[in-house]
Amino acid sequence: MAGASSYSGLVDKTFWMILGSSVIMLVGITVTMIYFIVKYRRSKHPHAKDIEGSATLETLWTVLPTVLVMVMFYYGWAGFKVMRDTPAGATPVTVQARMWSWSFKYENGKQTTELVVPVGRPVAVKLESADVIHSFFVPAFRLKEDCVPGRDNHAWFQAEREGTYDILCAEYCGDQHSTMLAKLVAVHPDTFDVWIEQGGGRPTGQKLLQLKGCVACHTSDGSKLVGPSFKGIYGHTVKVMTNGVEREVMVDDEYIRRSLREPNADIVVGYQPQMPALGNQLDEEDIQLIIDYIKRQ
Ligand code: CUA
């Protein structure tokens, strides 16, 4: 069966090759061991005998495993090279990871929580994290690559079949690691070209809060989750802990901006410092849109 991505067949071949050699060795070693146990059992051979070395055997068990390991290395390296060399002209998408959600940013500014890609065209992904190490994992595509905070990592793939595939986080990243899921939707290239033009451009403040996973912890209706609600906070003072000292601050543009860039600078009394710094995933204009949205709550 053809794989879901252009290189999934290559990865599978390597996997089966290594699994196959391991099974052959396991069976071979086990059978030999049992044969020797029976043949040299104490009732037949009560006295152990000293044996001289054998140059033939020594050579054989040095050369054979070396060849086997080099074959494994060859397949592994060949597959790794294909997966690291992004083809020219690939469609660029930035994958943004954070505790505990994914979002995807296209070249024209379109942002989504589902990764929509064209079948038959290479897609170059830039991998970013706002907080801790996450791992972008698309099992059907045989693709797994880490999102490391403060470092640009990359990968690429080409979907070969239309369909919806699972995206998982493959690096333990805290309480909700197992819920850090998303979908990859591979569509006909013509469908993709139409889709990418729709709803492009910069998202609204409210949409940004959804895309960046903020709404998992902050509500707009006054209910308390992991973080304070946005409802009616703008223009009011809140009690915060700053470097272990309690003080009062006014919720204004500056306060919201700092809370996004350095979430642990001022922690509202009664809450835990759990928010990721979203600084590298929002530009000034995004932040202003979020401020304007919070103002209206
Ligand atoms: Cu992100 Cu596990």
PDB file of C-alpha atoms and ligand atoms in Angstrom:
ATOM      1  CA  MET A   1       0.000   0.000   0.000  1.00  0.00           C
ATOM      2  CA  ALA A   2       1.269   3.444  -0.862  1.00  0.00           C
ATOM      3  CA  GLY A   3       2.107   5.590   2.146  1.00  0.00           C
ATOM      4  CA  ALA A   4       0.270   8.727   3.228  1.00  0.00           C
ATOM      5  CA  SER A   5       3.379  10.873   2.684  1.00  0.00           C
ATOM      6  CA  SER A   6       6.054  10.778  -0.004  1.00  0.00           C
ATOM      7  CA  TYR A   7       8.694   9.336   2.350  1.00  0.00           C
ATOM      8  CA  SER A   8       6.558   7.124   4.572  1.00  0.00           C
ATOM      9  CA  GLY A   9       7.421   4.102   2.370  1.00  0.00           C
ATOM     10  CA  LEU A  10      11.121   4.762   2.918  1.00  0.00           C
ATOM     11  CA  VAL A  11      10.686   4.951   6.698  1.00  0.00           C
ATOM     12  CA  ASP A  12       8.608   1.764   6.700  1.00  0.00           C
ATOM     13  CA  LYS A  13      11.208  -0.080   4.617  1.00  0.00           C
ATOM     14  CA  THR A  14      13.907   0.841   7.148  1.00  0.00           C
ATOM     15  CA  PHE A  15      11.659  -0.189  10.027  1.00  0.00           C
ATOM     16  CA  TRP A  16      10.858  -3.604   8.535  1.00  0.00           C
ATOM     17  CA  MET A  17      14.500  -4.162   7.599  1.00  0.00           C
ATOM     18  CA  ILE A  18      15.662  -3.536  11.192  1.00  0.00           C
ATOM     19  CA  LEU A  19      12.758  -5.494  12.675  1.00  0.00           C
ATOM     20  CA  GLY A  20      13.397  -8.373  10.230  1.00  0.00           C
ATOM     21  CA  SER A  21      17.138  -8.607  11.056  1.00  0.00           C
ATOM     22  CA  SER A  22      16.322  -8.424  14.778  1.00  0.00           C
ATOM     23  CA  VAL A  23      13.838 -11.295  14.500  1.00  0.00           C
ATOM     24  CA  ILE A  24      16.309 -13.424  12.514  1.00  0.00           C
ATOM     25  CA  MET A  25      19.011 -12.784  15.152  1.00  0.00           C
ATOM     26  CA  LEU A  26      16.638 -13.437  18.050  1.00  0.00           C
ATOM     27  CA  VAL A  27      15.497 -16.749  16.586  1.00  0.00           C
ATOM     28  CA  GLY A  28      19.048 -17.731  15.521  1.00  0.00           C
ATOM     29  CA  ILE A  29      20.599 -16.967  18.911  1.00  0.00           C
ATOM     30  CA  THR A  30      17.781 -18.630  20.851  1.00  0.00           C
ATOM     31  CA  VAL A  31      17.874 -21.810  18.743  1.00  0.00           C
ATOM     32  CA  THR A  32      21.675 -22.057  19.019  1.00  0.00           C
ATOM     33  CA  MET A  33      21.461 -21.528  22.765  1.00  0.00           C
ATOM     34  CA  ILE A  34      18.871 -24.278  23.234  1.00  0.00           C
ATOM     35  CA  TYR A  35      20.873 -26.621  20.995  1.00  0.00           C
ATOM     36  CA  PHE A  36      24.016 -26.085  23.119  1.00  0.00           C
ATOM     37  CA  ILE A  37      22.078 -26.519  26.359  1.00  0.00           C
ATOM     38  CA  VAL A  38      20.872 -29.906  25.196  1.00  0.00           C
ATOM     39  CA  LYS A  39      24.105 -31.000  23.532  1.00  0.00           C
ATOM     40  CA  TYR A  40      26.451 -30.064  26.393  1.00  0.00           C
ATOM     41  CA  ARG A  41      24.150 -30.942  29.304  1.00  0.00           C
ATOM     42  CA  ARG A  42      25.966 -32.274  32.434  1.00  0.00           C
ATOM     43  CA  SER A  43      24.784 -35.877  32.097  1.00  0.00           C
ATOM     44  CA  LYS A  44      26.538 -36.166  28.721  1.00  0.00           C
ATOM     45  CA  HIS A  45      29.502 -33.852  29.417  1.00  0.00           C
ATOM     46  CA  PRO A  46      30.285 -33.928  33.143  1.00  0.00           C
ATOM     47  CA  HIS A  47      33.688 -32.231  32.712  1.00  0.00           C
ATOM     48  CA  ALA A  48      34.169 -28.840  31.080  1.00  0.00           C
ATOM     49  CA  LYS A  49      36.900 -28.696  28.469  1.00  0.00           C
ATOM     50  CA  ASP A  50      39.212 -25.802  27.701  1.00  0.00           C
ATOM     51  CA  ILE A  51      38.971 -24.725  24.052  1.00  0.00           C
ATOM     52  CA  GLU A  52      41.431 -22.812  21.905  1.00  0.00           C
ATOM     53  CA  GLY A  53      40.328 -19.664  20.040  1.00  0.00           C
ATOM     54  CA  SER A  54      39.072 -19.886  16.484  1.00  0.00           C
ATOM     55  CA  ALA A  55      40.237 -17.293  13.984  1.00  0.00           C
ATOM     56  CA  THR A  56      37.395 -18.203  11.611  1.00  0.00           C
ATOM     57  CA  LEU A  57      34.720 -17.664  14.259  1.00  0.00           C
ATOM     58  CA  GLU A  58      36.327 -14.455  15.545  1.00  0.00           C
ATOM     59  CA  THR A  59      36.411 -13.015  12.028  1.00  0.00           C
ATOM     60  CA  LEU A  60      32.880 -14.128  11.291  1.00  0.00           C
ATOM     61  CA  TRP A  61      31.294 -12.608  14.393  1.00  0.00           C
ATOM     62  CA  THR A  62      33.170  -9.363  13.866  1.00  0.00           C
ATOM     63  CA  VAL A  63      32.494  -8.954  10.158  1.00  0.00           C
ATOM     64  CA  LEU A  64      28.843 -10.070  10.021  1.00  0.00           C
ATOM     65  CA  PRO A  65      27.494  -7.702  12.708  1.00  0.00           C
ATOM     66  CA  THR A  66      29.588  -4.852  11.260  1.00  0.00           C
ATOM     67  CA  VAL A  67      28.059  -5.384   7.835  1.00  0.00           C
ATOM     68  CA  LEU A  68      24.562  -5.643   9.352  1.00  0.00           C
ATOM     69  CA  VAL A  69      24.968  -2.458  11.390  1.00  0.00           C
ATOM     70  CA  MET A  70      26.357  -0.603   8.355  1.00  0.00           C
ATOM     71  CA  VAL A  71      23.349  -1.685   6.274  1.00  0.00           C
ATOM     72  CA  MET A  72      21.041  -0.350   9.023  1.00  0.00           C
ATOM     73  CA  PHE A  73      23.054   2.868   9.118  1.00  0.00           C
ATOM     74  CA  TYR A  74      22.811   3.222   5.337  1.00  0.00           C
ATOM     75  CA  TYR A  75      19.020   2.943   5.294  1.00  0.00           C
ATOM     76  CA  GLY A  76      18.668   5.205   8.332  1.00  0.00           C
ATOM     77  CA  TRP A  77      20.976   7.838   6.865  1.00  0.00           C
ATOM     78  CA  ALA A  78      19.367   7.709   3.404  1.00  0.00           C
ATOM     79  CA  GLY A  79      15.916   8.240   4.971  1.00  0.00           C
ATOM     80  CA  PHE A  80      17.189  10.973   7.314  1.00  0.00           C
ATOM     81  CA  LYS A  81      18.741  12.860   4.400  1.00  0.00           C
ATOM     82  CA  VAL A  82      15.491  12.825   2.451  1.00  0.00           C
ATOM     83  CA  MET A  83      13.583  14.066   5.500  1.00  0.00           C
ATOM     84  CA  ARG A  84      16.040  16.921   6.246  1.00  0.00           C
ATOM     85  CA  ASP A  85      16.401  18.241   2.686  1.00  0.00           C
ATOM     86  CA  THR A  86      13.371  20.422   2.018  1.00  0.00           C
ATOM     87  CA  PRO A  87      12.632  20.552  -1.736  1.00  0.00           C
ATOM     88  CA  ALA A  88      12.783  23.985  -3.355  1.00  0.00           C
ATOM     89  CA  GLY A  89       9.421  25.656  -3.878  1.00  0.00           C
ATOM     90  CA  ALA A  90       7.761  23.963  -0.915  1.00  0.00           C
ATOM     91  CA  THR A  91       4.718  25.735   0.578  1.00  0.00           C
ATOM     92  CA  PRO A  92       5.912  27.338   3.837  1.00  0.00           C
ATOM     93  CA  VAL A  93       3.854  26.914   7.039  1.00  0.00           C
ATOM     94  CA  THR A  94       4.871  27.862  10.566  1.00  0.00           C
ATOM     95  CA  VAL A  95       3.828  25.361  13.221  1.00  0.00           C
ATOM     96  CA  GLN A  96       3.402  27.080  16.591  1.00  0.00           C
ATOM     97  CA  ALA A  97       3.327  24.899  19.686  1.00  0.00           C
ATOM     98  CA  ARG A  98       2.483  25.918  23.245  1.00  0.00           C
ATOM     99  CA  MET A  99       1.073  24.390  26.378  1.00  0.00           C
ATOM    100  CA  TRP A 100      -1.227  22.822  25.169  1.00  0.00           C
ATOM    101  CA  SER A 101      -2.322  23.526  21.652  1.00  0.00           C
ATOM    102  CA  TRP A 102      -1.124  23.865  18.068  1.00  0.00           C
ATOM    103  CA  SER A 103      -1.707  26.608  15.538  1.00  0.00           C
ATOM    104  CA  PHE A 104      -0.556  27.029  11.975  1.00  0.00           C
ATOM    105  CA  LYS A 105       0.460  30.194  10.196  1.00  0.00           C
ATOM    106  CA  TYR A 106       0.606  30.498   6.407  1.00  0.00           C
ATOM    107  CA  GLU A 107       2.696  32.829   4.291  1.00  0.00           C
ATOM    108  CA  ASN A 108      -0.224  35.168   3.543  1.00  0.00           C
ATOM    109  CA  GLY A 109      -0.930  35.626   7.269  1.00  0.00           C
ATOM    110  CA  LYS A 110      -3.785  33.112   7.452  1.00  0.00           C
ATOM    111  CA  GLN A 111      -3.817  31.327  10.793  1.00  0.00           C
ATOM    112  CA  THR A 112      -5.660  28.136  11.672  1.00  0.00           C
ATOM    113  CA  THR A 113      -5.946  25.420  14.292  1.00  0.00           C
ATOM    114  CA  GLU A 114      -6.139  22.742  11.563  1.00  0.00           C
ATOM    115  CA  LEU A 115      -3.193  22.140   9.250  1.00  0.00           C
ATOM    116  CA  VAL A 116      -4.654  22.162   5.726  1.00  0.00           C
ATOM    117  CA  VAL A 117      -2.189  21.107   2.996  1.00  0.00           C
ATOM    118  CA  PRO A 118      -2.282  20.361  -0.725  1.00  0.00           C
ATOM    119  CA  VAL A 119      -1.846  16.747  -1.895  1.00  0.00           C
ATOM    120  CA  GLY A 120       1.160  16.181  -4.151  1.00  0.00           C
ATOM    121  CA  ARG A 121       3.005  19.386  -3.242  1.00  0.00           C
ATOM    122  CA  PRO A 122       5.841  19.614  -0.717  1.00  0.00           C
ATOM    123  CA  VAL A 123       5.126  21.589   2.465  1.00  0.00           C
ATOM    124  CA  ALA A 124       7.984  23.126   4.466  1.00  0.00           C
ATOM    125  CA  VAL A 125       7.211  23.470   8.154  1.00  0.00           C
ATOM    126  CA  LYS A 126       9.016  25.820  10.494  1.00  0.00           C
ATOM    127  CA  LEU A 127       8.656  24.598  14.068  1.00  0.00           C
ATOM    128  CA  GLU A 128       8.311  27.021  16.980  1.00  0.00           C
ATOM    129  CA  SER A 129       7.521  26.702  20.664  1.00  0.00           C
ATOM    130  CA  ALA A 130       6.410  29.444  23.040  1.00  0.00           C
ATOM    131  CA  ASP A 131       7.324  27.628  26.233  1.00  0.00           C
ATOM    132  CA  VAL A 132       8.741  24.123  26.597  1.00  0.00           C
ATOM    133  CA  ILE A 133       9.829  21.378  24.185  1.00  0.00           C
ATOM    134  CA  HIS A 134       6.952  19.877  22.216  1.00  0.00           C
ATOM    135  CA  SER A 135       7.190  17.386  19.393  1.00  0.00           C
ATOM    136  CA  PHE A 136       5.241  17.700  16.148  1.00  0.00           C
ATOM    137  CA  PHE A 137       4.139  14.156  15.344  1.00  0.00           C
ATOM    138  CA  VAL A 138       2.109  13.043  12.314  1.00  0.00           C
ATOM    139  CA  PRO A 139       2.132   9.231  12.642  1.00  0.00           C
ATOM    140  CA  ALA A 140       0.558   8.520   9.233  1.00  0.00           C
ATOM    141  CA  PHE A 141       3.273  10.622   7.549  1.00  0.00           C
ATOM    142  CA  ARG A 142       6.077   9.050   9.633  1.00  0.00           C
ATOM    143  CA  LEU A 143       7.043  12.574  10.648  1.00  0.00           C
ATOM    144  CA  LYS A 144       8.191  13.545  14.135  1.00  0.00           C
ATOM    145  CA  GLU A 145      10.272  16.635  14.874  1.00  0.00           C
ATOM    146  CA  ASP A 146      10.742  18.700  18.036  1.00  0.00           C
ATOM    147  CA  CYS A 147       9.557  22.277  18.616  1.00  0.00           C
ATOM    148  CA  VAL A 148      12.310  23.749  20.785  1.00  0.00           C
ATOM    149  CA  PRO A 149      11.838  27.151  22.461  1.00  0.00           C
ATOM    150  CA  GLY A 150      14.302  29.759  21.245  1.00  0.00           C
ATOM    151  CA  ARG A 151      15.480  27.681  18.327  1.00  0.00           C
ATOM    152  CA  ASP A 152      14.259  27.374  14.746  1.00  0.00           C
ATOM    153  CA  ASN A 153      13.667  23.800  13.737  1.00  0.00           C
ATOM    154  CA  HIS A 154      12.274  22.607  10.442  1.00  0.00           C
ATOM    155  CA  ALA A 155      10.847  19.613   8.624  1.00  0.00           C
ATOM    156  CA  TRP A 156       8.967  18.934   5.414  1.00  0.00           C
ATOM    157  CA  PHE A 157       6.487  16.456   4.008  1.00  0.00           C
ATOM    158  CA  GLN A 158       4.357  15.827   0.967  1.00  0.00           C
ATOM    159  CA  ALA A 159       0.877  14.370   1.400  1.00  0.00           C
ATOM    160  CA  GLU A 160       0.124  11.675  -1.160  1.00  0.00           C
ATOM    161  CA  ARG A 161      -3.545  10.994  -0.385  1.00  0.00           C
ATOM    162  CA  GLU A 162      -6.487  13.180   0.503  1.00  0.00           C
ATOM    163  CA  GLY A 163      -7.738  12.647   4.028  1.00  0.00           C
ATOM    164  CA  THR A 164      -7.683  13.751   7.646  1.00  0.00           C
ATOM    165  CA  TYR A 165      -4.721  12.699   9.751  1.00  0.00           C
ATOM    166  CA  ASP A 166      -3.909  13.009  13.457  1.00  0.00           C
ATOM    167  CA  ILE A 167      -1.317  15.446  14.792  1.00  0.00           C
ATOM    168  CA  LEU A 168       0.006  14.603  18.259  1.00  0.00           C
ATOM    169  CA  CYS A 169       2.541  16.037  20.655  1.00  0.00           C
ATOM    170  CA  ALA A 170       5.222  13.390  21.202  1.00  0.00           C
ATOM    171  CA  GLU A 171       7.167  15.071  24.012  1.00  0.00           C
ATOM    172  CA  TYR A 172       5.817  15.152  27.553  1.00  0.00           C
ATOM    173  CA  CYS A 173       5.083  18.842  28.141  1.00  0.00           C
ATOM    174  CA  GLY A 174       2.973  19.034  31.307  1.00  0.00           C
ATOM    175  CA  ASP A 175      -0.517  18.312  32.639  1.00  0.00           C
ATOM    176  CA  GLN A 176      -2.465  18.493  29.396  1.00  0.00           C
ATOM    177  CA  HIS A 177       0.192  16.928  27.123  1.00  0.00           C
ATOM    178  CA  SER A 178      -2.182  14.136  26.086  1.00  0.00           C
ATOM    179  CA  THR A 179      -4.811  16.646  24.944  1.00  0.00           C
ATOM    180  CA  MET A 180      -2.376  18.492  22.679  1.00  0.00           C
ATOM    181  CA  LEU A 181      -3.986  17.252  19.472  1.00  0.00           C
ATOM    182  CA  ALA A 182      -4.829  18.699  16.077  1.00  0.00           C
ATOM    183  CA  LYS A 183      -5.831  17.534  12.615  1.00  0.00           C
ATOM    184  CA  LEU A 184      -3.921  17.594   9.344  1.00  0.00           C
ATOM    185  CA  VAL A 185      -6.292  17.828   6.387  1.00  0.00           C
ATOM    186  CA  ALA A 186      -4.815  16.954   2.985  1.00  0.00           C
ATOM    187  CA  VAL A 187      -6.921  18.314   0.135  1.00  0.00           C
ATOM    188  CA  HIS A 188      -6.770  18.523  -3.666  1.00  0.00           C
ATOM    189  CA  PRO A 189      -4.318  21.294  -4.712  1.00  0.00           C
ATOM    190  CA  ASP A 190      -7.148  23.251  -6.414  1.00  0.00           C
ATOM    191  CA  THR A 191      -9.218  23.105  -3.213  1.00  0.00           C
ATOM    192  CA  PHE A 192      -6.157  24.293  -1.292  1.00  0.00           C
ATOM    193  CA  ASP A 193      -5.563  27.255  -3.615  1.00  0.00           C
ATOM    194  CA  VAL A 194      -9.147  28.423  -3.048  1.00  0.00           C
ATOM    195  CA  TRP A 195      -9.018  27.718   0.702  1.00  0.00           C
ATOM    196  CA  ILE A 196      -5.778  29.633   1.316  1.00  0.00           C
ATOM    197  CA  GLU A 197      -7.303  32.795  -0.183  1.00  0.00           C
ATOM    198  CA  GLN A 198     -10.325  32.662   2.126  1.00  0.00           C
ATOM    199  CA  GLY A 199     -10.152  34.281   5.530  1.00  0.00           C
ATOM    200  CA  GLY A 200      -6.544  35.230   4.934  1.00  0.00           C
ATOM    201  CA  GLY A 201      -4.883  38.234   6.456  1.00  0.00           C
ATOM    202  CA  ARG A 202      -4.623  39.077  10.104  1.00  0.00           C
ATOM    203  CA  PRO A 203      -7.068  37.410  12.521  1.00  0.00           C
ATOM    204  CA  THR A 204      -9.167  39.508  14.935  1.00  0.00           C
ATOM    205  CA  GLY A 205      -8.185  39.867  18.590  1.00  0.00           C
ATOM    206  CA  GLN A 206     -10.810  37.326  19.604  1.00  0.00           C
ATOM    207  CA  LYS A 207      -9.636  34.858  16.942  1.00  0.00           C
ATOM    208  CA  LEU A 208      -6.016  35.312  18.088  1.00  0.00           C
ATOM    209  CA  LEU A 209      -7.008  34.387  21.643  1.00  0.00           C
ATOM    210  CA  GLN A 210      -8.543  31.168  20.276  1.00  0.00           C
ATOM    211  CA  LEU A 211      -5.636  30.408  17.946  1.00  0.00           C
ATOM    212  CA  LYS A 212      -3.040  30.833  20.672  1.00  0.00           C
ATOM    213  CA  GLY A 213      -4.957  28.667  23.101  1.00  0.00           C
ATOM    214  CA  CYS A 214      -5.561  31.575  25.546  1.00  0.00           C
ATOM    215  CA  VAL A 215      -9.258  30.726  25.883  1.00  0.00           C
ATOM    216  CA  ALA A 216      -8.387  27.399  27.506  1.00  0.00           C
ATOM    217  CA  CYS A 217      -7.429  29.386  30.649  1.00  0.00           C
ATOM    218  CA  HIS A 218      -9.118  32.819  30.296  1.00  0.00           C
ATOM    219  CA  THR A 219     -12.841  33.389  29.807  1.00  0.00           C
ATOM    220  CA  SER A 220     -14.734  36.491  28.741  1.00  0.00           C
ATOM    221  CA  ASP A 221     -17.802  35.764  30.890  1.00  0.00           C
ATOM    222  CA  GLY A 222     -16.299  36.287  34.352  1.00  0.00           C
ATOM    223  CA  SER A 223     -15.788  32.606  35.223  1.00  0.00           C
ATOM    224  CA  LYS A 224     -12.405  31.675  36.648  1.00  0.00           C
ATOM    225  CA  LEU A 225     -10.319  28.959  35.023  1.00  0.00           C
ATOM    226  CA  VAL A 226      -6.533  28.567  35.285  1.00  0.00           C
ATOM    227  CA  GLY A 227      -6.193  32.333  34.791  1.00  0.00           C
ATOM    228  CA  PRO A 228      -8.362  35.393  35.516  1.00  0.00           C
ATOM    229  CA  SER A 229     -11.319  36.234  33.256  1.00  0.00           C
ATOM    230  CA  PHE A 230     -11.062  39.155  30.803  1.00  0.00           C
ATOM    231  CA  LYS A 231     -14.501  40.400  31.818  1.00  0.00           C
ATOM    232  CA  GLY A 232     -14.386  43.959  33.091  1.00  0.00           C
ATOM    233  CA  ILE A 233     -10.689  43.926  33.992  1.00  0.00           C
ATOM    234  CA  TYR A 234      -9.575  46.740  31.689  1.00  0.00           C
ATOM    235  CA  GLY A 235      -9.248  50.053  33.493  1.00  0.00           C
ATOM    236  CA  HIS A 236      -9.471  48.433  36.918  1.00  0.00           C
ATOM    237  CA  THR A 237      -6.728  47.746  39.415  1.00  0.00           C
ATOM    238  CA  VAL A 238      -5.685  44.223  40.304  1.00  0.00           C
ATOM    239  CA  LYS A 239      -3.537  42.841  43.118  1.00  0.00           C
ATOM    240  CA  VAL A 240      -0.445  41.161  41.725  1.00  0.00           C
ATOM    241  CA  MET A 241       2.722  39.549  43.055  1.00  0.00           C
ATOM    242  CA  THR A 242       5.836  41.127  41.536  1.00  0.00           C
ATOM    243  CA  ASN A 243       9.097  39.429  42.550  1.00  0.00           C
ATOM    244  CA  GLY A 244       7.346  38.112  45.653  1.00  0.00           C
ATOM    245  CA  VAL A 245       5.999  41.545  46.683  1.00  0.00           C
ATOM    246  CA  GLU A 246       2.278  42.238  46.559  1.00  0.00           C
ATOM    247  CA  ARG A 247       1.264  45.456  44.801  1.00  0.00           C
ATOM    248  CA  GLU A 248      -1.646  46.969  42.914  1.00  0.00           C
ATOM    249  CA  VAL A 249      -1.484  47.677  39.198  1.00  0.00           C
ATOM    250  CA  MET A 250      -3.856  49.245  36.723  1.00  0.00           C
ATOM    251  CA  VAL A 251      -4.922  46.955  33.858  1.00  0.00           C
ATOM    252  CA  ASP A 252      -4.003  49.107  30.870  1.00  0.00           C
ATOM    253  CA  ASP A 253      -2.306  48.581  27.498  1.00  0.00           C
ATOM    254  CA  GLU A 254       1.124  48.455  29.081  1.00  0.00           C
ATOM    255  CA  TYR A 255       0.057  45.845  31.668  1.00  0.00           C
ATOM    256  CA  ILE A 256      -1.521  43.559  29.030  1.00  0.00           C
ATOM    257  CA  ARG A 257       1.485  43.916  26.747  1.00  0.00           C
ATOM    258  CA  ARG A 258       3.844  42.965  29.578  1.00  0.00           C
ATOM    259  CA  SER A 259       1.594  40.051  30.577  1.00  0.00           C
ATOM    260  CA  LEU A 260       1.869  38.651  27.051  1.00  0.00           C
ATOM    261  CA  ARG A 261       5.611  39.187  26.712  1.00  0.00           C
ATOM    262  CA  GLU A 262       6.602  38.276  30.284  1.00  0.00           C
ATOM    263  CA  PRO A 263       3.659  36.389  31.807  1.00  0.00           C
ATOM    264  CA  ASN A 264       5.514  35.705  35.055  1.00  0.00           C
ATOM    265  CA  ALA A 265       6.446  39.349  35.777  1.00  0.00           C
ATOM    266  CA  ASP A 266       3.165  40.137  37.589  1.00  0.00           C
ATOM    267  CA  ILE A 267       1.042  37.228  38.804  1.00  0.00           C
ATOM    268  CA  VAL A 268      -2.516  38.127  39.822  1.00  0.00           C
ATOM    269  CA  VAL A 269      -2.995  37.150  43.483  1.00  0.00           C
ATOM    270  CA  GLY A 270      -4.749  33.797  43.730  1.00  0.00           C
ATOM    271  CA  TYR A 271      -3.306  32.338  40.520  1.00  0.00           C
ATOM    272  CA  GLN A 272      -0.268  30.242  39.631  1.00  0.00           C
ATOM    273  CA  PRO A 273       2.480  31.317  37.202  1.00  0.00           C
ATOM    274  CA  GLN A 274       1.535  28.917  34.394  1.00  0.00           C
ATOM    275  CA  MET A 275       1.220  31.079  31.320  1.00  0.00           C
ATOM    276  CA  PRO A 276       3.660  30.647  28.418  1.00  0.00           C
ATOM    277  CA  ALA A 277       5.406  33.716  27.006  1.00  0.00           C
ATOM    278  CA  LEU A 278       3.700  34.251  23.676  1.00  0.00           C
ATOM    279  CA  GLY A 279       6.106  37.010  22.690  1.00  0.00           C
ATOM    280  CA  ASN A 280       7.611  35.154  19.743  1.00  0.00           C
ATOM    281  CA  GLN A 281       4.213  34.167  18.338  1.00  0.00           C
ATOM    282  CA  LEU A 282       2.580  37.624  18.371  1.00  0.00           C
ATOM    283  CA  ASP A 283       3.746  40.835  16.781  1.00  0.00           C
ATOM    284  CA  GLU A 284       2.936  44.374  18.017  1.00  0.00           C
ATOM    285  CA  GLU A 285      -0.167  44.602  15.846  1.00  0.00           C
ATOM    286  CA  ASP A 286      -1.492  41.262  17.140  1.00  0.00           C
ATOM    287  CA  ILE A 287      -0.947  42.448  20.706  1.00  0.00           C
ATOM    288  CA  GLN A 288      -2.832  45.704  20.023  1.00  0.00           C
ATOM    289  CA  LEU A 289      -5.772  43.702  18.605  1.00  0.00           C
ATOM    290  CA  ILE A 290      -5.843  41.569  21.768  1.00  0.00           C
ATOM    291  CA  ILE A 291      -5.691  44.688  23.967  1.00  0.00           C
ATOM    292  CA  ASP A 292      -8.600  46.224  22.033  1.00  0.00           C
ATOM    293  CA  TYR A 293     -10.592  43.032  22.453  1.00  0.00           C
ATOM    294  CA  ILE A 294      -9.975  42.847  26.212  1.00  0.00           C
ATOM    295  CA  LYS A 295     -10.960  46.552  26.493  1.00  0.00           C
ATOM    296  CA  ARG A 296     -14.421  45.699  25.158  1.00  0.00           C
ATOM    297  CA  GLN A 297     -15.064  42.854  27.630  1.00  0.00           C
TER     298      GLN A 297
HETATM  299 CU1  CUA B   1       3.238  19.470  23.912  1.00  0.00          CU
HETATM  300 CU2  CUA B   1       3.400  17.332  24.845  1.00  0.00          CU
END
